[in-house]
Short mmCIF file of C-alpha atoms in Angstrom, two decimals:
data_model
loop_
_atom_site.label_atom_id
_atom_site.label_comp_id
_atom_site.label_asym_id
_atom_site.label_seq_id
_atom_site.Cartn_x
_atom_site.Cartn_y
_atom_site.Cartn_z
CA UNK A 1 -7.79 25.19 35.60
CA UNK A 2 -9.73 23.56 38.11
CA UNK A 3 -7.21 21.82 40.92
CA UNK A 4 -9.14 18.97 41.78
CA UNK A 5 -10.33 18.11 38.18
CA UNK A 6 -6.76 17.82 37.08
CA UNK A 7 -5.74 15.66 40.23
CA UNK A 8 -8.59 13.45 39.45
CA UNK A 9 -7.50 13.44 35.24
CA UNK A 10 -4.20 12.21 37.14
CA UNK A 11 -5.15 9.75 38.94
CA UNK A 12 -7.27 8.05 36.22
CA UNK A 13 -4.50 8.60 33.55
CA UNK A 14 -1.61 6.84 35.95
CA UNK A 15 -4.41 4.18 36.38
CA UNK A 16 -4.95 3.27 33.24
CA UNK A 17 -1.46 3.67 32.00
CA UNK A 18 -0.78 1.23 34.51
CA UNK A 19 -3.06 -1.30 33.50
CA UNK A 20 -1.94 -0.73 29.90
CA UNK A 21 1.92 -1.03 30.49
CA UNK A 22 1.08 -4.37 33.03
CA UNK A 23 -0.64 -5.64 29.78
CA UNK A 24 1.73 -4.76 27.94
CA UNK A 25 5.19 -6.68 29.87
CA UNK A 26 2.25 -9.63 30.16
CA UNK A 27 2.01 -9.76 27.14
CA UNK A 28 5.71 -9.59 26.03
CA UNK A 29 6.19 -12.70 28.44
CA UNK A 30 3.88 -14.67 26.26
CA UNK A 31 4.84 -13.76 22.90
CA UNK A 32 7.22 -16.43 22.50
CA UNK A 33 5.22 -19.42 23.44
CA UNK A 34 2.21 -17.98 21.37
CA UNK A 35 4.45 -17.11 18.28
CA UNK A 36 5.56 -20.90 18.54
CA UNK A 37 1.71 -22.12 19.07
CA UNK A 38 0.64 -20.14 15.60
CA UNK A 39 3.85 -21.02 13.45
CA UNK A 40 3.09 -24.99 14.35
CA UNK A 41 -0.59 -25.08 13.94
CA UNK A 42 -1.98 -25.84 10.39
CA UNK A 43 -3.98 -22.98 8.73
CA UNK A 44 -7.39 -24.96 8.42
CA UNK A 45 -7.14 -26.17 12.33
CA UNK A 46 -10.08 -24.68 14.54
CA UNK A 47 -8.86 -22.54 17.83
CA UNK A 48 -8.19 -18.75 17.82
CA UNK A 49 -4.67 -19.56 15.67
CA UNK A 50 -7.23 -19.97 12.40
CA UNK A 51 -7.54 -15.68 13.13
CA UNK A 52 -4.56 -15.28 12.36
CA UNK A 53 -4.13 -17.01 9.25
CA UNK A 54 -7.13 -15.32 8.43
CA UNK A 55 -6.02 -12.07 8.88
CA UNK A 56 -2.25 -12.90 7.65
CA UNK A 57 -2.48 -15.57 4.92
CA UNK A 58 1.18 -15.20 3.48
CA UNK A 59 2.25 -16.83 6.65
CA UNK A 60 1.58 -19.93 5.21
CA UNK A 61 4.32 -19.39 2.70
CA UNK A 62 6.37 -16.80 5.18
CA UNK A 63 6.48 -19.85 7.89
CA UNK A 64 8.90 -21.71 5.82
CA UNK A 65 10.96 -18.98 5.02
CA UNK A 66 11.60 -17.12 7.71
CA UNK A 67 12.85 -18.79 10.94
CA UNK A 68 10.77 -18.30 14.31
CA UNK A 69 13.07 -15.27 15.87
CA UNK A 70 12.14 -13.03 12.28
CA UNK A 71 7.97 -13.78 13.70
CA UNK A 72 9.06 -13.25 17.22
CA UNK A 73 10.62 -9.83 16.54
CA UNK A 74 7.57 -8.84 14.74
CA UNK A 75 4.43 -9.61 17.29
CA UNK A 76 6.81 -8.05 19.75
CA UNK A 77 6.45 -5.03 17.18
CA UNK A 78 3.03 -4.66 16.39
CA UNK A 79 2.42 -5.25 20.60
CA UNK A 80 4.77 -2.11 20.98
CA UNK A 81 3.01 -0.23 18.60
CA UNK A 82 -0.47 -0.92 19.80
CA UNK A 83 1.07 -0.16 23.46
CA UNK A 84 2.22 3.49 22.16
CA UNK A 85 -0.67 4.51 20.33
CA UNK A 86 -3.03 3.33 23.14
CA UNK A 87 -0.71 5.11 25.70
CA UNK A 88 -0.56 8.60 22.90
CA UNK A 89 -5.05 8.67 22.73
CA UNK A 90 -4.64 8.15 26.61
CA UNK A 91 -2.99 11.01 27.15
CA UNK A 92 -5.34 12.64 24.37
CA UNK A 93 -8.77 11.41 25.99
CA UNK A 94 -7.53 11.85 30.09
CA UNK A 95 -6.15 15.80 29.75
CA UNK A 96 -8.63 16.02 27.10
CA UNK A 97 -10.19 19.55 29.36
CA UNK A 98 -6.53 20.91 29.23
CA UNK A 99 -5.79 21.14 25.08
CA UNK A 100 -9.75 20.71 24.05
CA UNK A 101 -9.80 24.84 23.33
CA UNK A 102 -6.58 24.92 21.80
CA UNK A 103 -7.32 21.42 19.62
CA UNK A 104 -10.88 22.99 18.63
CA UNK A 105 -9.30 26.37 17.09
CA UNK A 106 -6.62 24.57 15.47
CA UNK A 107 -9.59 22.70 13.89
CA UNK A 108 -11.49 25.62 13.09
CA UNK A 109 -8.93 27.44 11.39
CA UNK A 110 -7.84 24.11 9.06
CA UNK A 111 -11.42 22.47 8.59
CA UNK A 112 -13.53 26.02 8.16
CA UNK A 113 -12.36 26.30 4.41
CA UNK A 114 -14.43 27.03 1.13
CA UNK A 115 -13.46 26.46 -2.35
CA UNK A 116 -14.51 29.18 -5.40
CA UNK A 117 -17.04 27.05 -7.68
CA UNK A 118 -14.84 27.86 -10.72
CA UNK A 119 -12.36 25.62 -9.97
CA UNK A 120 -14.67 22.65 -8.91
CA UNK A 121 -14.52 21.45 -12.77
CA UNK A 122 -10.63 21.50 -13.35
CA UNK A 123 -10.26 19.55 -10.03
CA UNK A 124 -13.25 16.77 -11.36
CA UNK A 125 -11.45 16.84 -14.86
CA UNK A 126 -7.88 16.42 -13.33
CA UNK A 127 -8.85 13.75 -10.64
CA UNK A 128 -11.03 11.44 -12.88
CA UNK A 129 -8.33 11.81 -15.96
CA UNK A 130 -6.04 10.37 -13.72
CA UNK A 131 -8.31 7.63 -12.76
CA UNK A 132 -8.76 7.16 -16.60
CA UNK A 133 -4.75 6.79 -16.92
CA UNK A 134 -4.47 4.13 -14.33
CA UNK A 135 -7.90 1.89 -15.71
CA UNK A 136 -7.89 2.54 -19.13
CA UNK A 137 -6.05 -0.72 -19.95
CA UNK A 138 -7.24 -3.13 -17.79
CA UNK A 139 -9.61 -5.16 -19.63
CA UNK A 140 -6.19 -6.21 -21.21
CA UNK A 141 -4.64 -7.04 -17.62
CA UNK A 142 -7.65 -8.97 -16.66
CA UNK A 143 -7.72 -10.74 -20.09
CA UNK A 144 -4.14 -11.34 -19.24
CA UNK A 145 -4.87 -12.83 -15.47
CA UNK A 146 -7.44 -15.27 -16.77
CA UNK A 147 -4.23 -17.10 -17.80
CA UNK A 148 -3.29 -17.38 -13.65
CA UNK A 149 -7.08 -17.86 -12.92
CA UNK A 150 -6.19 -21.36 -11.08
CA UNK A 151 -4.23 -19.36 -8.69
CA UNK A 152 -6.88 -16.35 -8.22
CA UNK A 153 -7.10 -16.27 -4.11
CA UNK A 154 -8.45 -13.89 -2.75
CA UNK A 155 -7.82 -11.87 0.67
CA UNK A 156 -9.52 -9.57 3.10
CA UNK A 157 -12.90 -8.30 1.87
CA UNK A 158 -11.78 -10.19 -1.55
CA UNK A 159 -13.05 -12.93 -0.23
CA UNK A 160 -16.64 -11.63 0.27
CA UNK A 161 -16.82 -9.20 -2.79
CA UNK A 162 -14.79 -11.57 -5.27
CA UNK A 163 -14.60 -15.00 -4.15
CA UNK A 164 -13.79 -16.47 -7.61
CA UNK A 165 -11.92 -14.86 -10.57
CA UNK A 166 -14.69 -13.66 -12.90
CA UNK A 167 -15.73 -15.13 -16.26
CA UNK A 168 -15.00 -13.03 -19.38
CA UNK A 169 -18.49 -11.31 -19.98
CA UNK A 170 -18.45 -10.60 -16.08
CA UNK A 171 -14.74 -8.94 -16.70
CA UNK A 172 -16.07 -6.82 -19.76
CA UNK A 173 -19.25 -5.78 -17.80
CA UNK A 174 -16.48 -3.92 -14.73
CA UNK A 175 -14.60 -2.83 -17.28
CA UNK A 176 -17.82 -1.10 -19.04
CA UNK A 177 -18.86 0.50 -16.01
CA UNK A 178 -15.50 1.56 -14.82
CA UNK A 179 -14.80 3.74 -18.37
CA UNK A 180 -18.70 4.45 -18.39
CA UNK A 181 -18.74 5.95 -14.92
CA UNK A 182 -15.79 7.90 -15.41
CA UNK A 183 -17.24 9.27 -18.59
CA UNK A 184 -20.25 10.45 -17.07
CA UNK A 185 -18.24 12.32 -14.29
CA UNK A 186 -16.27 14.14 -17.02
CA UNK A 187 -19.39 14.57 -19.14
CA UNK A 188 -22.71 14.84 -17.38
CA UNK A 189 -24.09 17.49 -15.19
CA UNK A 190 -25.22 15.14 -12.26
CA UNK A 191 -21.58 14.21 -11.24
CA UNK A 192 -22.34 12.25 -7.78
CA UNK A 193 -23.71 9.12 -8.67
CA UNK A 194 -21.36 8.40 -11.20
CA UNK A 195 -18.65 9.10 -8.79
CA UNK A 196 -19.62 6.68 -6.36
CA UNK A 197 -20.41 3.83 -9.38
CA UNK A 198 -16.85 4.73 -10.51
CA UNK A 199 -15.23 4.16 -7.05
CA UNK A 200 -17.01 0.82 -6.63
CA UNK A 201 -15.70 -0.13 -10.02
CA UNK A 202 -12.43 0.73 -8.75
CA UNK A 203 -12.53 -1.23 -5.64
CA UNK A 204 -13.33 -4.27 -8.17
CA UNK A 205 -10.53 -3.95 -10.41
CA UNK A 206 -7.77 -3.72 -7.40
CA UNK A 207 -9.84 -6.65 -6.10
CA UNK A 208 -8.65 -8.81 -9.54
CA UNK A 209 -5.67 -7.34 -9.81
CA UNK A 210 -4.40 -7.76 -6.01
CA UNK A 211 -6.55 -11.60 -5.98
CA UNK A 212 -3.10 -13.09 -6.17
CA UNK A 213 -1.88 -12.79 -2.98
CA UNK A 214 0.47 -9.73 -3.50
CA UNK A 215 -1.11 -6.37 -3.14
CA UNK A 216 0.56 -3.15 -2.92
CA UNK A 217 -0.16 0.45 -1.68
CA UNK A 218 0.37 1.59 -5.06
CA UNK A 219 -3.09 2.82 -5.37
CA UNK A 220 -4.07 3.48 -2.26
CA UNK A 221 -4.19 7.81 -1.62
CA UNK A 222 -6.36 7.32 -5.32
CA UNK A 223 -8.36 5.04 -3.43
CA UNK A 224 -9.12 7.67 -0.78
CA UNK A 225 -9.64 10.42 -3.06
CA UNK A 226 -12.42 8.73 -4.83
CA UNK A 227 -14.36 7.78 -1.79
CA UNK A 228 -14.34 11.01 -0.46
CA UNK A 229 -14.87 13.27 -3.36
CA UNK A 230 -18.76 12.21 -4.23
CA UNK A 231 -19.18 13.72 -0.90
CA UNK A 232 -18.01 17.36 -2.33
CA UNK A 233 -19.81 16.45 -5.64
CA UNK A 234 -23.20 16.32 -3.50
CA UNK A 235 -22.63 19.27 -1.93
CA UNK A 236 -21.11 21.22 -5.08
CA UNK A 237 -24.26 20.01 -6.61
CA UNK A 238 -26.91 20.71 -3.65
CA UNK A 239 -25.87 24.74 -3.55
CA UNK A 240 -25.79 27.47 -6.13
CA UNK A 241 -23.21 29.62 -3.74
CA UNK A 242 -20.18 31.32 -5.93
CA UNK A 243 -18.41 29.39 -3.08
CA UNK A 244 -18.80 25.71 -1.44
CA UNK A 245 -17.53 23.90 1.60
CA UNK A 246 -14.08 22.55 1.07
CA UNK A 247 -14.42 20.19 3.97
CA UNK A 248 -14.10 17.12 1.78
CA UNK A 249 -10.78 18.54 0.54
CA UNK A 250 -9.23 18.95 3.48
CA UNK A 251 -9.85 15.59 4.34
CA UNK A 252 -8.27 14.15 1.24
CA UNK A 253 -5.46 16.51 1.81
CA UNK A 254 -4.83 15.06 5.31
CA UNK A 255 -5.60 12.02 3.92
CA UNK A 256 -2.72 11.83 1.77
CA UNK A 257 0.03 13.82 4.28
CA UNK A 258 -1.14 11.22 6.48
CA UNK A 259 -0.20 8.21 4.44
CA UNK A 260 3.48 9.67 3.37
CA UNK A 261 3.77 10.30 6.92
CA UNK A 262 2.60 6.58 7.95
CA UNK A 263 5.17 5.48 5.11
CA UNK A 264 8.07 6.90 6.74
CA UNK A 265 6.75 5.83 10.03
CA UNK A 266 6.69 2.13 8.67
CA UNK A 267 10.09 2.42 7.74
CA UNK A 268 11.49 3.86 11.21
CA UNK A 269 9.36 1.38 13.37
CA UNK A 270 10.03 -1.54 11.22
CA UNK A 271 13.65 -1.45 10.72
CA UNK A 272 14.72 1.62 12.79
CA UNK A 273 18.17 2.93 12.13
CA UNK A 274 19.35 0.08 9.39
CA UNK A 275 16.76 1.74 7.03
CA UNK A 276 19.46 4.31 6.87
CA UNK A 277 22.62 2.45 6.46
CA UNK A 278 23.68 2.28 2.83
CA UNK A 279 23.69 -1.33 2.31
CA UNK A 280 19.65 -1.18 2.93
CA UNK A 281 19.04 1.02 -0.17
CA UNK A 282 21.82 -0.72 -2.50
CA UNK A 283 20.43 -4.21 -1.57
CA UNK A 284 16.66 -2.88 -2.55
CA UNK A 285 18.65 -1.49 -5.95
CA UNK A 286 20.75 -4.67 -6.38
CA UNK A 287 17.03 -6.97 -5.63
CA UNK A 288 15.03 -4.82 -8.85
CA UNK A 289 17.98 -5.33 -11.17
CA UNK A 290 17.12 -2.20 -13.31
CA UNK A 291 20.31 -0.66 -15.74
CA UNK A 292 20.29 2.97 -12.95
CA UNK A 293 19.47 1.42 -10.08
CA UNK A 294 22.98 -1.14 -10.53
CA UNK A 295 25.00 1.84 -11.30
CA UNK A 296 23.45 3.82 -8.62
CA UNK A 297 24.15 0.95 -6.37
CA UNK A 298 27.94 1.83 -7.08
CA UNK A 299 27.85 5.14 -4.62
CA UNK A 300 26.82 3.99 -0.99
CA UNK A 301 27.09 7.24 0.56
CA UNK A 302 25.11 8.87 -2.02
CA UNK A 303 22.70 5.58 -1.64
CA UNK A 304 22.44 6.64 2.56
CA UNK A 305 21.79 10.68 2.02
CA UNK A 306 18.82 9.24 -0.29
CA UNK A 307 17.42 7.17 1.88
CA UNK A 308 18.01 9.80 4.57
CA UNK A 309 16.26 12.44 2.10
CA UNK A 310 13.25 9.72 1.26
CA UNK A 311 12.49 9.20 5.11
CA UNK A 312 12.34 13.15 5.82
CA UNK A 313 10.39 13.73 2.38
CA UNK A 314 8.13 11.57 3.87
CA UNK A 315 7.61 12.91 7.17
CA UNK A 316 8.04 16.39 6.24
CA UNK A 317 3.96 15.95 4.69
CA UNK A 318 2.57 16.55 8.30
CA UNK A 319 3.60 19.95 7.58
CA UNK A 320 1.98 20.60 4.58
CA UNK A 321 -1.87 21.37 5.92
CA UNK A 322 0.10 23.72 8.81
CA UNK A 323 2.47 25.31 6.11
CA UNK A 324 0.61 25.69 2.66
CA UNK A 325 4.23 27.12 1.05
CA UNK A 326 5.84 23.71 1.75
CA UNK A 327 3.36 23.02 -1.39
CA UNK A 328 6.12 24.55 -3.58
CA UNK A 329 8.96 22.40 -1.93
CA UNK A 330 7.25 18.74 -1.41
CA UNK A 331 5.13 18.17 -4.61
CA UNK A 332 8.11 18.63 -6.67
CA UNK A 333 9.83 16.42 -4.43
CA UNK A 334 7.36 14.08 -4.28
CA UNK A 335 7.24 14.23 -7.75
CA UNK A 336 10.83 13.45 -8.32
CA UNK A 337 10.84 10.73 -5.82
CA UNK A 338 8.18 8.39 -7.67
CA UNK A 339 9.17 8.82 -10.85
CA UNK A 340 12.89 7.47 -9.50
CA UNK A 341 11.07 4.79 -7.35
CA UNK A 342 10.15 3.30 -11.06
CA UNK A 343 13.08 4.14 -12.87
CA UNK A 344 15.06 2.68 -10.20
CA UNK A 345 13.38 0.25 -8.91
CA UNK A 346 10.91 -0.57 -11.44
CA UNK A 347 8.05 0.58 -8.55
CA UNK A 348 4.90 1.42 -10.80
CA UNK A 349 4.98 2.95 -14.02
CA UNK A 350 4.91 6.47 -15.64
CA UNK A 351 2.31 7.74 -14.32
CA UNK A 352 2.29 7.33 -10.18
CA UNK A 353 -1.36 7.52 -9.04
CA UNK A 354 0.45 8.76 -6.11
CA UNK A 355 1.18 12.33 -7.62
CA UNK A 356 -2.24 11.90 -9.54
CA UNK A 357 -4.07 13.39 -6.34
CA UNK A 358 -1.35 16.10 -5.90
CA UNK A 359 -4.26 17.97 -7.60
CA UNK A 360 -6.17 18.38 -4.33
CA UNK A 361 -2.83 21.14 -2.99
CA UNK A 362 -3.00 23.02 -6.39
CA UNK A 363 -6.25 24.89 -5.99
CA UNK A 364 -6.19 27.52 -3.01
CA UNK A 365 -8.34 27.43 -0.68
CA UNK A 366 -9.98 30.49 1.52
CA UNK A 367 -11.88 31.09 5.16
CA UNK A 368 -15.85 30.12 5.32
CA UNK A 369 -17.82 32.86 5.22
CA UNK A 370 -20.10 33.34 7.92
CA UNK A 371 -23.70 33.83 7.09
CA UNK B 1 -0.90 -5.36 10.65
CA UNK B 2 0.11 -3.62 7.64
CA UNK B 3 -2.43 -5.18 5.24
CA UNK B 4 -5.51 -3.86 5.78
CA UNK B 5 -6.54 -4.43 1.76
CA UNK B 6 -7.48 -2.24 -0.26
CA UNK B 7 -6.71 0.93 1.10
CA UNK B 8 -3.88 0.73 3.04
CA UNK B 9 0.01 -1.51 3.11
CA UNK B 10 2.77 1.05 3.35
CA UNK B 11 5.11 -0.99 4.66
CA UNK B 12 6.91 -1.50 1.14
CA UNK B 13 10.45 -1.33 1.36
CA UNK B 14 9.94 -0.81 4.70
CA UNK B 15 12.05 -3.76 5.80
CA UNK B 16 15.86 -3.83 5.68
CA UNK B 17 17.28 -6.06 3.37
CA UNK B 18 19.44 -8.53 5.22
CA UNK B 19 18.16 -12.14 6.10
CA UNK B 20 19.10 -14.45 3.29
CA UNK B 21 15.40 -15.54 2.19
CA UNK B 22 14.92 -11.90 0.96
CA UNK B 23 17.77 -12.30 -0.66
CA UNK B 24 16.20 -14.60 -3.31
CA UNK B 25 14.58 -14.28 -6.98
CA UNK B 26 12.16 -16.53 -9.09
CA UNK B 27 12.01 -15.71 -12.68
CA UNK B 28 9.58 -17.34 -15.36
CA UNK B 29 11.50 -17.03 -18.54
CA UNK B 30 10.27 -18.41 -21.84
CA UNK B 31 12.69 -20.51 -23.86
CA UNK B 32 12.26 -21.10 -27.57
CA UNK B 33 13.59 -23.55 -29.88
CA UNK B 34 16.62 -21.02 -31.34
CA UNK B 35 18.24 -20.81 -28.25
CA UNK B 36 16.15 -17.28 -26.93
CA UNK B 37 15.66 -16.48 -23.68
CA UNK B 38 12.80 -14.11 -22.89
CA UNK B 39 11.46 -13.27 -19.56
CA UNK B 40 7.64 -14.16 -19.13
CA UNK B 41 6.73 -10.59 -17.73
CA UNK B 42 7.71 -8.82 -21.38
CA UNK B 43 4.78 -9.84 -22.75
CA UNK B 44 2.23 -7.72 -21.38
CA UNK B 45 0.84 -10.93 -19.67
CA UNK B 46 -0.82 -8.25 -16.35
CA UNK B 47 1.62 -9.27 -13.97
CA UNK B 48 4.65 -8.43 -13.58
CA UNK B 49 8.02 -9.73 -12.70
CA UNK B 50 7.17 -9.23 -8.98
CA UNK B 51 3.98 -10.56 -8.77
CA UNK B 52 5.32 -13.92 -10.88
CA UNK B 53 8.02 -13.99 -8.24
CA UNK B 54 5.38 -14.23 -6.13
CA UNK B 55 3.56 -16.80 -7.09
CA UNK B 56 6.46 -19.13 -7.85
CA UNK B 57 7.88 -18.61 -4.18
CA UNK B 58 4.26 -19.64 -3.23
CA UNK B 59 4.20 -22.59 -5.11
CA UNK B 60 8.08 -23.35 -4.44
CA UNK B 61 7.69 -23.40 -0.81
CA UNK B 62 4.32 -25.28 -1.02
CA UNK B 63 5.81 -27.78 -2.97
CA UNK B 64 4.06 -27.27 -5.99
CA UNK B 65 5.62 -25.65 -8.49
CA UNK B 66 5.51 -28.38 -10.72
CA UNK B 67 2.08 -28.09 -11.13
CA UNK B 68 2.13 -23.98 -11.27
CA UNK B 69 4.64 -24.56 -14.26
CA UNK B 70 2.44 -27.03 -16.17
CA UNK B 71 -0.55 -24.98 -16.17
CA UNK B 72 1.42 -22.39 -17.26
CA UNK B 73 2.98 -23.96 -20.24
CA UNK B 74 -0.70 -25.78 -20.98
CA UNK B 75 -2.04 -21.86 -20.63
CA UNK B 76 -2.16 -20.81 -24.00
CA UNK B 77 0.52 -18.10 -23.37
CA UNK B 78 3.18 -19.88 -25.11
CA UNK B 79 3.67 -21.21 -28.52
CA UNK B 80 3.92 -24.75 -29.64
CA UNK B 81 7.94 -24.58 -29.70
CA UNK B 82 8.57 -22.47 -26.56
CA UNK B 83 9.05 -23.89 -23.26
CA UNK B 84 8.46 -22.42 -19.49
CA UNK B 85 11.70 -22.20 -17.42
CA UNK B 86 11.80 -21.01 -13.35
CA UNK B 87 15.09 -19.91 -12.28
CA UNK B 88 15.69 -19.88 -8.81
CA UNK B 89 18.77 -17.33 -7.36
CA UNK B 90 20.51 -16.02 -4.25
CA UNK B 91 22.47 -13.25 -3.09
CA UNK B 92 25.49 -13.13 -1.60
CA UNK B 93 27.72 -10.18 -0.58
CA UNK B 94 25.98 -8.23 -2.61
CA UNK B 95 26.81 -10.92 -6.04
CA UNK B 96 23.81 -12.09 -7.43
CA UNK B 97 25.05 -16.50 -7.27
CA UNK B 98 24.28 -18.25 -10.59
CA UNK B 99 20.33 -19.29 -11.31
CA UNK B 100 19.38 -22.54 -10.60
CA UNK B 101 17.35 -24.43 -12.86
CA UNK B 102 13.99 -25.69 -10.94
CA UNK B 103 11.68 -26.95 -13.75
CA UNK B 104 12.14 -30.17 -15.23
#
């Protein structure tokens, strides 16, 4: 490699690292005052504090419950964070020359995949049949949250999609085109359009179901699946090849290693090593009150190698696009460890959305052929 | 950070379980006029016992929950001789402490 490029890659990586990490200890020196100066203001003030409420509306409620060291502790934590994963894509972007060959054949090799066209309809079947499991009962729910409509609030892009909890006939009409859409995908020969309609519908019913204030992940790898996979419709759809760019699985694949692997992260960076003592998991158990989970509660040691096992489960999905016979070890796993997230803590219900993409590993892949 | 809705909050039971407020547990139940006690969430209402305790920490903290229990029991949900009770509880040393009684 070329000397005085890498001296100059250096000199401009120290620099900015610099500038980052002075930031950074800047930064840390104000926390506390600024912490103080958002907990105190009122959420319908003017001033940049509004942002934040805007961004974080439970800390409204939160402010009251949790005193000002518990907010302290967690700017601190999200600053840190940011910090890292700046200083991590600096590293990336300033000795960018030195791994770009190595980065682009890794690439290559996981990204230049094709999928035989026989399987495309199992996959479409499988995905959209799950979808139909998780909506097929929600005109019910919503009927049911009309009860709570006084306390419909809406968050985040709720607020500019859904801004008031629906009337009835508006209700019916998602519901229509949610089972409608998902019909045609099943059904008709032009699968694309209906797979984005069905998404959309999707993205509606979270937005009533999460307008209370509380959302969850629970449905959030689904989520991903369904925006991505019109794109492979398209494209299944635009060629007559025996075999068609996988591309678009991959990407869901990643997609969901990526969240597990952001999951266990959460846990490590948000409570570090007390995730792990015992007390953590039998206080979760002890919270959800369910008949297992108390007498599982019973056992701490076994309660620490689970959570122990849960974390590693967790990161252990990196591997999976690297190592495709870790397939026959985590999905079981995986498996295993949502339905006793709802048995034992009453997490979700039968049938985890979470396991519902778990289709995307089952079908193998194969190299691109060149033309 | 974490809440980026729709797509992405993995942070559940991310956090320990240690300070005393998440320690604590609203229940709706639903009280009839033969002495039965049934929790609000077993009847299918679309949300369940987590998102009620939800609200009613919302409204507890606010200082309304007063008002979140009379719309409730107005709602339609109950029948004429059943009543809407919010039971308040804490843990301590890993004992669940008696429920207190914060409707009227």
């Amino acid at each position: 490699m070329n000397k005085q490029l890498f001296i100059k890659q250096s000199l401009l990586f120290i620099i900015l690292s610099l500038i980052l990490w002075i930031g950074y200890f800047l930064s840390m020196h104000y926390t506390s005052t600024l912490t103080h100066e958002i907990l105190i203001a009122s959420p319908g003030t003017k001033g940049w504090t509004r942002w934040v409420y805007e961004f974080y509306p439970r800390l409204q409620i939160e402010k009251w419950r949790f005193s000002e060291t518990f907010f302290l502790s967690k700017a601190e934590q999200i600053l840190t964070r940011v910090t890292f994963t700046l200083q991590v894509f600096l590293i990336l972007f300033s000795f960018r020359s030195l791994f770009s060959k190595k980065i682009a054949g890794t690439y290559n090799k996981l990204t230049d995949l094709s999928i035989d066209r026989r399987f495309i309809p199992y996959i479409t079947l499988l995905l959209y049949t799950s979808l139909l499991l998780v909506v097929y009962n929600a005109i019910w729910e919503f009927n049911a949250l009309a009860y709570f409509s006084p306390f419909y609030k809406p968050t985040g892009i709720g607020k500019l999609l859904l801004p008031i909890f629906p009337s009835i006939a508006a209700m019916w009409f998602i519901y229509a085109v949610l089972i409608g859409s998902i019909a045609a995908v099943i059904l008709l020969p032009k699968k694309w359009i209906s797979a984005i309609v069905a998404v959309l519908a999707f993205i509606y019913y979270q937005l009533i179901l999460f307008g209370f204030g509380k959302y969850d992940h629970g449905y959030s790898t689904l989520t991903y699946a369904l925006l991505i996979y019109p794109f492979f419709l398209w494209e299944v759809e635009d060629s007559k090849d025996a075999t068609v760019s996988a591309w678009s699985i991959v990407l869901i694949q990643w997609m969901i290693c990526l969240s597990y692997f952001y999951c266990a992260l959460e846990k490590i960076t948000t409570s570090g090593i007390d995730w792990f003592a015992s007390d953590n998991l039998q206080q979760h158990l002890l919270l959800h009150e369910t008949a297992l989970g108390l007498k599982l509660a019973s056992y701490p040691n076994l309660c620490m190698l689970l959570s122990f096992g849960v974390v590693l489960l967790q990161l252990s999905f990196i591997g999976l696009p690297f190592q495709k016979k870790l397939t026959y070890l985590l999905l079981p796993a995986g498996f295993i460890f949502h339905t006793a997230t709802w048995i034992l803590l009453d997490a979700g219900g039968w049938f985890n959305p979470w396991w519902g993409v778990y289709l995307f590993f089952l079908f193998p892949l194969q190299p691109q052929e060149t033309k | 950070m974490s809440d980026l809705f729709p797509f992405m909050r993995f942070g559940m039971f991310a956090e320990t379980v240690q300070s005393i407020p998440q320690q604590e547990k609203f229940t709706v139940v639903i009280s009839s006029r033969d002495g039965i006690i049934q929790s609000l969430a077993d009847r299918q209402i679309g949300l369940d016992d987590s998102h009620l305790n939800y609200l009613c920490r919302i409204y507890y903290y606010n200082h309304q929950l007063d008002f979140f229990a009379s719309h409730l029991q107005k709602s339609g949900l109950l029948q004429k001789n059943e009543k809407l009770l919010i039971l308040h509880k804490t843990m301590e040393d890993h004992e669940w402490k008696h429920d207190t009684l914060l409707t009227k």
